[in-house]
mmCIF file of C-alpha atoms in Angstrom:
data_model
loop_
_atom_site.group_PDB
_atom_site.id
_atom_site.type_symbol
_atom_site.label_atom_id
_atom_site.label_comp_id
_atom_site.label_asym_id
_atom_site.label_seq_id
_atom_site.Cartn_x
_atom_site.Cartn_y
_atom_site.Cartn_z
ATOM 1 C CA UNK A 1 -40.161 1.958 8.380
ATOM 2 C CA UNK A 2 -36.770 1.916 8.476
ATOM 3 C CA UNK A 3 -36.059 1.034 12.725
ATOM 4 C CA UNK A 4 -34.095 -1.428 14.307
ATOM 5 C CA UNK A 5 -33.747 -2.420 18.059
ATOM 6 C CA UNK A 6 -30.727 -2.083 19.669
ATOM 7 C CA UNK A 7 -29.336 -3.289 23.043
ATOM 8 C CA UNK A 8 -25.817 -1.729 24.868
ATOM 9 C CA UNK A 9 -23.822 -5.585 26.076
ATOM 10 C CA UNK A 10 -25.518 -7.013 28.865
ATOM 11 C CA UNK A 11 -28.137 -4.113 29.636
ATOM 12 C CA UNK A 12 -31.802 -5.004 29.827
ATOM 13 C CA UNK A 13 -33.126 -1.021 28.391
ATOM 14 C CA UNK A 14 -33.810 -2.021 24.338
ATOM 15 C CA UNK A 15 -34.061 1.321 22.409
ATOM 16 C CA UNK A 16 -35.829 1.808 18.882
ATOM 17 C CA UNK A 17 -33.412 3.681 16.497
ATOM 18 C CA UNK A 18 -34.297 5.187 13.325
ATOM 19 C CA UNK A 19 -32.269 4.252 10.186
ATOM 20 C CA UNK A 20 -31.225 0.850 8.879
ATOM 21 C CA UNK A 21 -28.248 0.013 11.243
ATOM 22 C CA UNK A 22 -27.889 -3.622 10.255
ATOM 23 C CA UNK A 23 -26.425 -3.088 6.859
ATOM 24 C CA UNK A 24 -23.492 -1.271 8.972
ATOM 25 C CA UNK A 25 -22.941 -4.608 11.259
ATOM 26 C CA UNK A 26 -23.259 -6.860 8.574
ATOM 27 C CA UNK A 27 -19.915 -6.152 7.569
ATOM 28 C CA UNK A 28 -16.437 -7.864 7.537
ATOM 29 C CA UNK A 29 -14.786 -6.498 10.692
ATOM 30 C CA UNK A 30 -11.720 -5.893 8.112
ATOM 31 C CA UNK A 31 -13.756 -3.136 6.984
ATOM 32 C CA UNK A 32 -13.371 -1.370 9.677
ATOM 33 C CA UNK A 33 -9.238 -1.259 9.972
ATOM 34 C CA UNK A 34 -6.822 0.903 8.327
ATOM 35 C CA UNK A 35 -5.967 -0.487 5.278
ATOM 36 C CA UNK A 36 -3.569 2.028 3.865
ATOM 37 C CA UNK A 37 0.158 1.297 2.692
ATOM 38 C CA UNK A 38 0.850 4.891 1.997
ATOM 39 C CA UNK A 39 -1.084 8.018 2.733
ATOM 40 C CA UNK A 40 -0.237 11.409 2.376
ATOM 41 C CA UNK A 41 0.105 11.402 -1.428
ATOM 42 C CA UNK A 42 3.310 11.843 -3.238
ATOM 43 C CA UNK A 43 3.555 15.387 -3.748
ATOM 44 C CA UNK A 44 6.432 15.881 -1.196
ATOM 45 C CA UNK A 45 8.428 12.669 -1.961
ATOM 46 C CA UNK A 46 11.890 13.537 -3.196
ATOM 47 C CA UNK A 47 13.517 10.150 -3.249
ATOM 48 C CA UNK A 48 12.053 6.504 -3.875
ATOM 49 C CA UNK A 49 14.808 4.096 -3.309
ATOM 50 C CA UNK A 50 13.554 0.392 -4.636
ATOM 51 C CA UNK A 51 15.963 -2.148 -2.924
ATOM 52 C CA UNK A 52 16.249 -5.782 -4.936
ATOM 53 C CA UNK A 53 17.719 -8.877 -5.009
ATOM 54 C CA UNK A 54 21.263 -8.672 -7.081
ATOM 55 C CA UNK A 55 21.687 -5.941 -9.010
ATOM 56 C CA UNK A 56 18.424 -4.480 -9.932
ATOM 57 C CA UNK A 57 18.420 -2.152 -6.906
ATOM 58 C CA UNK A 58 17.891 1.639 -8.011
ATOM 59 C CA UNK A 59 17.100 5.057 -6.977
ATOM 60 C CA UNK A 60 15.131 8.160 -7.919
ATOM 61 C CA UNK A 61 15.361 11.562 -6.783
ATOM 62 C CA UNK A 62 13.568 15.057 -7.331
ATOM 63 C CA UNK A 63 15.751 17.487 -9.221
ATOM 64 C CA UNK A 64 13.173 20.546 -9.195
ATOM 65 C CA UNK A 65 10.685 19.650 -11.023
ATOM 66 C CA UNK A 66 12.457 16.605 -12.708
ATOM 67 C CA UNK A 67 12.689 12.558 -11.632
ATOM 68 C CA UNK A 68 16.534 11.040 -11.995
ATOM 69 C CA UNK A 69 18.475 8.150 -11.551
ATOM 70 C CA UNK A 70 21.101 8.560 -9.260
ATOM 71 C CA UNK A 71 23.520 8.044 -12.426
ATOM 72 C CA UNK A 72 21.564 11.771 -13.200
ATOM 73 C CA UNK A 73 19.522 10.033 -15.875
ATOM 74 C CA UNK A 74 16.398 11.978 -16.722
ATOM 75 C CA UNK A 75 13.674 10.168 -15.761
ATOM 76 C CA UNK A 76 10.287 10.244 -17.852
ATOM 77 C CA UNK A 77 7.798 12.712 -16.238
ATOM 78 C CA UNK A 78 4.798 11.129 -17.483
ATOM 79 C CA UNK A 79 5.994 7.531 -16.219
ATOM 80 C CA UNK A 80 6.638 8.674 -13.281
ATOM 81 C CA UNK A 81 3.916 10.790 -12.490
ATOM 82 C CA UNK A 82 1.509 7.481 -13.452
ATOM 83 C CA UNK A 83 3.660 5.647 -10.848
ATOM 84 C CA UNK A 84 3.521 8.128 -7.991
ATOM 85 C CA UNK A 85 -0.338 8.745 -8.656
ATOM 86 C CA UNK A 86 -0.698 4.788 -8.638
ATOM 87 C CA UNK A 87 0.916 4.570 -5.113
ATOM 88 C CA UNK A 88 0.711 7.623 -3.298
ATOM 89 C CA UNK A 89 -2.215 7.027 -1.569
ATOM 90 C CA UNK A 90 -1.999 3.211 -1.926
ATOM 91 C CA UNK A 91 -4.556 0.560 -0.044
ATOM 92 C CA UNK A 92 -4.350 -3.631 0.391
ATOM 93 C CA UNK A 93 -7.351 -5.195 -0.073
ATOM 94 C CA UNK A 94 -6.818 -8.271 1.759
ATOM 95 C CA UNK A 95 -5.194 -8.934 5.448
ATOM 96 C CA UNK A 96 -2.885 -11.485 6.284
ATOM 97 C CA UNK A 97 -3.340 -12.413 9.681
ATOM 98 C CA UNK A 98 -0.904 -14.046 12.264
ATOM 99 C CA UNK A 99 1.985 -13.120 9.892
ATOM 100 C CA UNK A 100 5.222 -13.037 11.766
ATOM 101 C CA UNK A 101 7.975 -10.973 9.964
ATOM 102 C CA UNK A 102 10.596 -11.634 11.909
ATOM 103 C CA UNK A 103 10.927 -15.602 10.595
ATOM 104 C CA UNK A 104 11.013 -14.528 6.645
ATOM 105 C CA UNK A 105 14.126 -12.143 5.270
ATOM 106 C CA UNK A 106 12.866 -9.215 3.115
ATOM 107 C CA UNK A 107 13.051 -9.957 -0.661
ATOM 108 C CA UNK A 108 11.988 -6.376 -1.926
ATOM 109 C CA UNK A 109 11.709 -2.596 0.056
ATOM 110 C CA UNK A 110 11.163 0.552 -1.166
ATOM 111 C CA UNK A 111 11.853 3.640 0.969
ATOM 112 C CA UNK A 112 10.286 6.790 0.330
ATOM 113 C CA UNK A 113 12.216 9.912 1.256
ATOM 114 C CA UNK A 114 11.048 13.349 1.545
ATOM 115 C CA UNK A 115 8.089 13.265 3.998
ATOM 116 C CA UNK A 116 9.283 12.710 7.976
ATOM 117 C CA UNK A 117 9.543 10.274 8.962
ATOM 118 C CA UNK A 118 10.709 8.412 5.401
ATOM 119 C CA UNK A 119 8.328 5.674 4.206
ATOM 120 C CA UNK A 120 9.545 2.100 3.925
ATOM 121 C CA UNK A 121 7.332 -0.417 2.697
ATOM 122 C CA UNK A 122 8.909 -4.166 2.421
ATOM 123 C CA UNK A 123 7.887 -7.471 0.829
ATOM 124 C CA UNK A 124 8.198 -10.877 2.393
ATOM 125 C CA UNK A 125 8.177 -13.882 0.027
ATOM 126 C CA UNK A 126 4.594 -16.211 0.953
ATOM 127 C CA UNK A 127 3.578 -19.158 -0.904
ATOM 128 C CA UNK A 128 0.190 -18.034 -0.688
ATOM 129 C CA UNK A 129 0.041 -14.774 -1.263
ATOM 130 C CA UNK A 130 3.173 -14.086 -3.953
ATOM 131 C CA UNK A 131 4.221 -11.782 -1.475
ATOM 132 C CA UNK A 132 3.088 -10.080 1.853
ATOM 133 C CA UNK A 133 3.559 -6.362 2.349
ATOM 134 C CA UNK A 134 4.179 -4.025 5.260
ATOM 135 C CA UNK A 135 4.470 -0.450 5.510
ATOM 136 C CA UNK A 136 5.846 1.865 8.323
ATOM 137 C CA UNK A 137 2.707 3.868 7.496
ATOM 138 C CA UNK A 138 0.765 0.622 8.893
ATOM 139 C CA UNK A 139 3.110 -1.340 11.032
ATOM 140 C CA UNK A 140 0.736 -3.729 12.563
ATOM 141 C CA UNK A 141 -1.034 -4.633 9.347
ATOM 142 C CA UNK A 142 -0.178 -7.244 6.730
ATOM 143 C CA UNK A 143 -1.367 -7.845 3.495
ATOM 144 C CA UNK A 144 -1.171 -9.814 0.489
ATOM 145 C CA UNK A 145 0.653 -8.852 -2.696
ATOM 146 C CA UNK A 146 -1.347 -11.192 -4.859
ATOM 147 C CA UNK A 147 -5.063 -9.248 -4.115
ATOM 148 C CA UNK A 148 -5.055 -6.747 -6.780
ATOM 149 C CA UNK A 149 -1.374 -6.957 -8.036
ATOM 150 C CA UNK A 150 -0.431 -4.534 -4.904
ATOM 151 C CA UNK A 151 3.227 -6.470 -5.050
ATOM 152 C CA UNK A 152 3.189 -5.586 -9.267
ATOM 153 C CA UNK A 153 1.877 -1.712 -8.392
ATOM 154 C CA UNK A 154 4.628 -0.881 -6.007
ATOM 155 C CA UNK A 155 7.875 -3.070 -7.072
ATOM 156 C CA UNK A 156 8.404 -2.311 -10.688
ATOM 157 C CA UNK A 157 11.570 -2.239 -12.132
ATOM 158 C CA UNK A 158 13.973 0.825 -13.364
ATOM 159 C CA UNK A 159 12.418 0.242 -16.650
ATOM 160 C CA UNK A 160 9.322 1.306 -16.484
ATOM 161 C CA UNK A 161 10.964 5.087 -15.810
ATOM 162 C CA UNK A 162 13.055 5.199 -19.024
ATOM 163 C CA UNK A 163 12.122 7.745 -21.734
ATOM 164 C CA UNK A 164 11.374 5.725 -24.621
ATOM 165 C CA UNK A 165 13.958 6.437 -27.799
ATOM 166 C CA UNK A 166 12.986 9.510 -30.068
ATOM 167 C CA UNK A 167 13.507 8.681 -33.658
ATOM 168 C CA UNK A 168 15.192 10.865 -35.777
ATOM 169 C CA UNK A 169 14.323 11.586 -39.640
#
């Protein structure tokens, strides 16, 4: 059946447990830590302020039920929405160990306003990983940008919020 023996550290006493424990402790121990970037979901956000090298920094705020610039550019609610659903509950996939933040400036942040304390989630430039990410969510965990475009998910630029043109006949 499905048993396995199992020992507590040094003890001599071996117990037989039911179920099939092994496919549980045959995993990475990554598996086991808190991967998330952002948690919470989006739904009380009322600011996302994307901070970027020269002058492609910008902001958007919640107006009711509407997205702006801070010019008071309407934002596209269906571009945005896709956006906050990508990272309001966001996850790395892959650790970067032994990364030490404090010897590599910040290329990219974004701070997230609205739920206390305000989210800020920065990007460090890494030749093998594109980028490595932190969160304030997560402050002792690293990971890499590259592993499943998490650096392309979260940075995008002011864009990717514009309404496209209506044409007129």
């Amino acid at each position: 059946g499905m048993t396995n023996y199992v020992r507590e550290g040094d003890e001599n006493e071996v117990y037989l447990v039911n179920g099939f424990l092994s496919s549980l402790f045959s995993k990475d121990p990554s598996n086991w830590r808190n991967k998330n970037l952002t948690f919470g979901g989006s739904a009380s956000w009322a600011q996302i302020a994307f901070s970027y090298p020269e002058d492609s920094s910008f902001t958007l705020g919640r107006v009711g039920e509407n997205w702006v610039f801070s010019d008071s550019t309407l934002a596209d609610a269906g571009k945005v929405t896709s956006y906050l659903s990508t990272v309001g509950n966001l996850r790395g996939q892959t650790f970067v160990e032994d990364f030490l933040p404090s010897t590599v400036p910040v290329a990219f942040s974004v701070t997230i306003s609205g739920p206390a304390p305000p989210i800020q989630i920065n990007a460090y430039p890494d030749d093998n990983h594109e980028y490595v990410l932190s969160s304030s969510q997560n402050p002792d965990a690293f990971f890499s940008g590259k592993e499943g475009d998490l650096w392309k998910k979260l940075f995008v630029g002011a864009g990717k919020f514009v309404a496209a043109p209506v044409e007129l006949r």
